[in-house]
XYZ file of C-alpha atoms in Angstrom:
280
model
C -1.532 139.398 76.654
C -1.458 143.283 77.027
C 1.827 144.890 77.224
C 2.730 148.394 77.789
C 5.746 149.869 76.863
C 7.221 152.245 79.160
C 10.583 153.202 77.706
C 13.115 151.888 75.257
C 16.831 153.173 74.871
C 19.206 151.972 72.094
C 22.026 149.903 73.865
C 25.238 148.490 72.298
C 23.335 147.917 68.891
C 20.161 146.418 70.833
C 17.659 147.582 72.646
C 17.019 148.008 76.280
C 13.369 148.557 77.538
C 11.123 148.517 80.332
C 7.624 147.284 80.032
C 4.205 146.849 82.131
C 1.948 143.865 81.816
C -0.944 142.820 83.978
C -0.281 139.698 85.936
C -3.129 137.538 86.659
C -0.637 135.372 89.177
C 0.215 138.189 91.034
C -3.276 139.806 90.952
C -2.285 143.166 89.382
C 0.417 145.217 87.204
C 3.994 143.797 87.023
C 7.040 145.414 85.531
C 10.242 143.910 83.625
C 13.194 144.685 81.756
C 13.966 143.339 78.362
C 17.221 143.721 76.492
C 17.226 142.643 72.812
C 20.530 141.787 71.188
C 21.038 143.230 67.501
C 20.685 139.649 66.240
C 16.923 139.649 67.136
C 16.117 141.818 64.562
C 16.725 138.942 61.867
C 15.834 135.989 63.919
C 14.828 134.240 67.458
C 17.009 134.582 69.700
C 18.335 132.319 73.003
C 16.898 133.912 76.439
C 18.578 134.601 79.604
C 16.000 135.322 83.056
C 18.140 136.991 85.474
C 16.593 137.522 88.726
C 17.381 139.841 91.160
C 17.821 139.838 94.914
C 16.581 141.644 97.836
C 15.525 145.578 97.424
C 15.807 145.354 93.841
C 13.555 146.241 91.043
C 13.255 145.091 87.224
C 15.886 147.884 86.722
C 18.595 147.279 88.890
C 20.311 144.537 86.795
C 19.634 146.337 83.668
C 21.167 149.700 85.047
C 24.070 148.134 87.099
C 25.320 144.852 86.148
C 26.896 145.621 82.929
C 25.503 142.682 80.717
C 24.547 144.357 77.675
C 27.659 144.642 76.135
C 28.619 140.995 75.971
C 24.763 139.965 75.568
C 24.774 141.900 72.178
C 27.952 140.054 71.264
C 26.940 136.586 72.068
C 23.040 137.081 70.662
C 21.239 136.662 74.009
C 18.167 138.184 75.036
C 18.048 139.302 78.793
C 14.866 139.422 80.925
C 14.654 140.891 84.017
C 11.625 140.720 86.048
C 10.803 142.487 89.077
C 11.261 140.830 92.600
C 7.585 141.141 93.863
C 4.403 142.381 93.069
C 3.933 146.301 94.610
C 1.408 148.355 96.298
C -0.513 145.177 97.450
C -1.496 147.187 100.556
C -0.924 144.260 102.672
C 0.243 144.584 106.383
C 3.746 144.010 106.960
C 4.706 144.065 102.811
C 6.767 147.174 103.614
C 9.184 148.562 105.992
C 11.042 145.285 106.262
C 13.902 144.993 103.421
C 14.249 141.397 104.073
C 10.471 140.305 103.385
C 7.417 141.603 101.405
C 7.372 144.067 98.311
C 11.098 143.804 97.035
C 11.669 140.239 98.764
C 9.642 137.617 96.844
C 11.728 135.000 96.869
C 10.218 133.437 93.604
C 7.957 131.001 95.335
C 4.067 130.854 95.386
C 2.785 131.847 98.626
C 0.254 129.307 100.260
C -0.655 131.448 103.322
C -2.868 134.254 103.619
C -2.688 137.365 102.614
C 0.442 136.586 100.799
C -0.972 133.602 98.550
C -3.286 136.378 96.795
C -0.636 138.297 95.351
C 3.287 136.829 95.971
C 2.896 133.712 93.604
C 6.202 134.726 91.994
C 6.932 131.254 90.670
C 4.244 131.293 88.496
C 4.828 134.697 86.901
C 8.664 133.800 86.094
C 8.170 130.228 84.941
C 4.721 130.661 83.085
C 3.233 133.802 82.819
C 6.077 136.190 81.773
C 7.750 133.554 79.444
C 4.310 133.754 77.931
C 4.068 137.142 77.250
C 7.794 136.978 75.988
C 7.280 134.490 73.221
C 4.165 136.604 72.019
C 5.995 140.303 71.983
C 9.615 139.507 71.480
C 11.913 137.358 69.410
C 12.771 135.278 72.138
C 13.416 131.497 71.365
C 11.728 129.251 73.703
C 13.442 126.342 73.541
C 16.785 127.696 74.375
C 15.776 129.362 77.759
C 18.341 129.926 80.866
C 18.122 131.067 84.196
C 20.384 133.376 86.503
C 20.311 135.456 89.551
C 21.516 137.083 92.831
C 21.474 136.809 96.023
C 17.567 136.123 96.647
C 17.442 136.044 92.714
C 20.361 133.091 92.999
C 17.784 131.282 95.339
C 15.402 131.690 92.628
C 17.708 130.574 89.855
C 18.997 127.421 91.222
C 15.395 126.085 92.758
C 13.293 127.034 89.461
C 15.930 125.358 87.265
C 15.447 122.280 89.492
C 12.062 122.434 89.771
C 11.213 122.912 86.117
C 14.065 121.051 84.584
C 12.360 120.508 81.001
C 12.308 124.684 80.990
C 15.587 125.756 81.598
C 18.932 124.588 79.339
C 21.092 126.260 81.607
C 21.592 127.765 85.172
C 24.393 129.915 87.017
C 23.781 132.032 90.351
C 25.969 134.640 91.828
C 26.449 134.535 95.595
C 23.090 132.837 96.146
C 21.168 131.953 99.390
C 21.398 128.064 98.956
C 19.659 126.701 102.033
C 17.221 128.886 102.723
C 15.508 126.590 105.190
C 18.865 127.079 107.390
C 19.452 130.918 107.185
C 17.510 133.777 109.025
C 16.510 135.119 105.361
C 14.842 132.230 104.244
C 13.354 131.163 107.762
C 11.894 134.525 107.732
C 10.354 134.803 104.301
C 9.216 130.737 104.304
C 7.852 131.097 107.453
C 5.060 134.075 106.111
C 4.901 133.050 102.764
C 4.437 129.067 103.333
C 3.631 128.624 107.258
C 5.136 125.850 109.028
C 5.258 123.086 106.416
C 8.900 122.265 106.638
C 8.130 119.688 103.913
C 7.042 122.751 101.359
C 9.879 124.764 102.696
C 12.368 121.799 101.407
C 10.766 122.051 97.928
C 12.100 125.658 97.687
C 15.492 125.012 99.005
C 18.157 124.221 96.540
C 20.331 121.957 98.889
C 17.297 119.371 99.312
C 16.272 119.953 95.440
C 19.738 118.819 94.164
C 20.039 115.672 96.612
C 16.447 114.500 95.161
C 16.821 115.455 91.426
C 19.967 116.371 90.040
C 20.172 118.371 86.798
C 21.795 116.680 83.883
C 24.002 119.973 82.831
C 26.349 122.060 84.666
C 25.457 124.756 87.352
C 28.203 127.896 87.828
C 28.012 129.574 91.082
C 30.468 132.641 91.936
C 30.863 134.002 95.610
C 32.693 137.104 96.933
C 34.772 136.201 100.143
C 34.520 139.429 101.398
C 30.424 139.095 101.469
C 29.191 140.076 104.724
C 26.414 137.957 104.010
C 28.753 134.834 103.364
C 28.479 133.073 106.576
C 24.999 133.926 108.019
C 23.033 133.981 105.217
C 24.557 132.536 101.948
C 26.971 129.086 102.736
C 27.681 128.205 99.538
C 29.675 124.938 101.376
C 26.014 123.410 101.844
C 25.209 123.493 98.243
C 28.929 121.962 97.465
C 28.194 119.242 99.540
C 25.023 118.917 98.091
C 25.883 118.601 94.893
C 29.141 116.790 95.643
C 26.498 113.909 97.250
C 23.977 113.773 94.148
C 26.576 113.698 91.717
C 25.579 117.382 90.191
C 28.257 118.802 88.289
C 28.966 122.184 89.914
C 31.671 124.749 89.552
C 31.838 126.887 92.590
C 34.234 130.017 92.387
C 35.617 131.688 95.362
C 36.822 135.435 95.088
C 38.865 137.046 97.854
C 38.537 141.107 98.202
C 35.067 140.666 96.342
C 31.692 141.774 98.498
C 27.906 141.506 97.304
C 27.078 143.937 95.383
C 26.843 144.845 91.709
C 30.774 145.334 91.435
C 31.242 141.839 91.908
C 28.277 141.031 89.681
C 29.789 142.996 87.032
C 33.626 141.440 87.554
C 32.008 138.226 86.739
C 28.836 138.682 84.713
C 30.742 138.133 81.510
C 31.553 134.487 82.627
C 28.100 133.667 83.269
C 26.693 134.823 80.262
C 29.537 132.794 78.198
C 28.404 130.005 80.246
C 24.662 130.265 79.090
C 25.444 130.750 76.010
C 27.466 127.705 75.318
C 24.597 125.518 76.859
C 22.158 127.144 74.528
C 23.527 127.190 71.433
C 21.655 125.221 68.512
């Protein structure tokens, strides 16, 4: 598959690059970022996908999370996709930061017109990994997934929906029960229609109750997060994991909000969590 290199930058002995590919799943070009650690010059390395949140792009985590230093130490490749297709021309796809472009929710839409372009699950789970395997020294047998907010929702649901693909999973301030909160209800109603059984297939609480993972999940949440009570509600996931016997470490942090200062404060713990799970 054709890959266009947009830019590459030396970073902690490795390379931070930004790329563009033609996406059949999303019906047009899709951008993504890859950090290649220095170990990738000699051998294939484990790969960690970082899914960003609402309004973000493939550049956001690469520039603001501060993950490259520890990823270079641990020999982790980082892959950071965009959060949706762009320049779709769909009415309603722009102008609302909670929906549409910049807010793909890491699912495959079933409702027109979104179903023709907003197929982020297919892109992230199947299409992008194929490109990464072809063009980068990634070990496909050692793949993990993490994310923030909407991307935390994506990390949890994709890991639960595709347990054979991801050997490790974590999330920072994730949306865990999208069926129950305004962000999720807005997105699911438009992308998936009024089919609540389908909604449950993209809800981490519902998924973990039915098919828990045989591996631990790490979640961090700031207690000064302005979205904590209305949109995130981590206690719902905590209860669902307890019911299902799912191993969960949920850490709550006083004084931390929803933004990238919070992510930068705890990203090292997440990288080490994944490195341990992805070790040979």
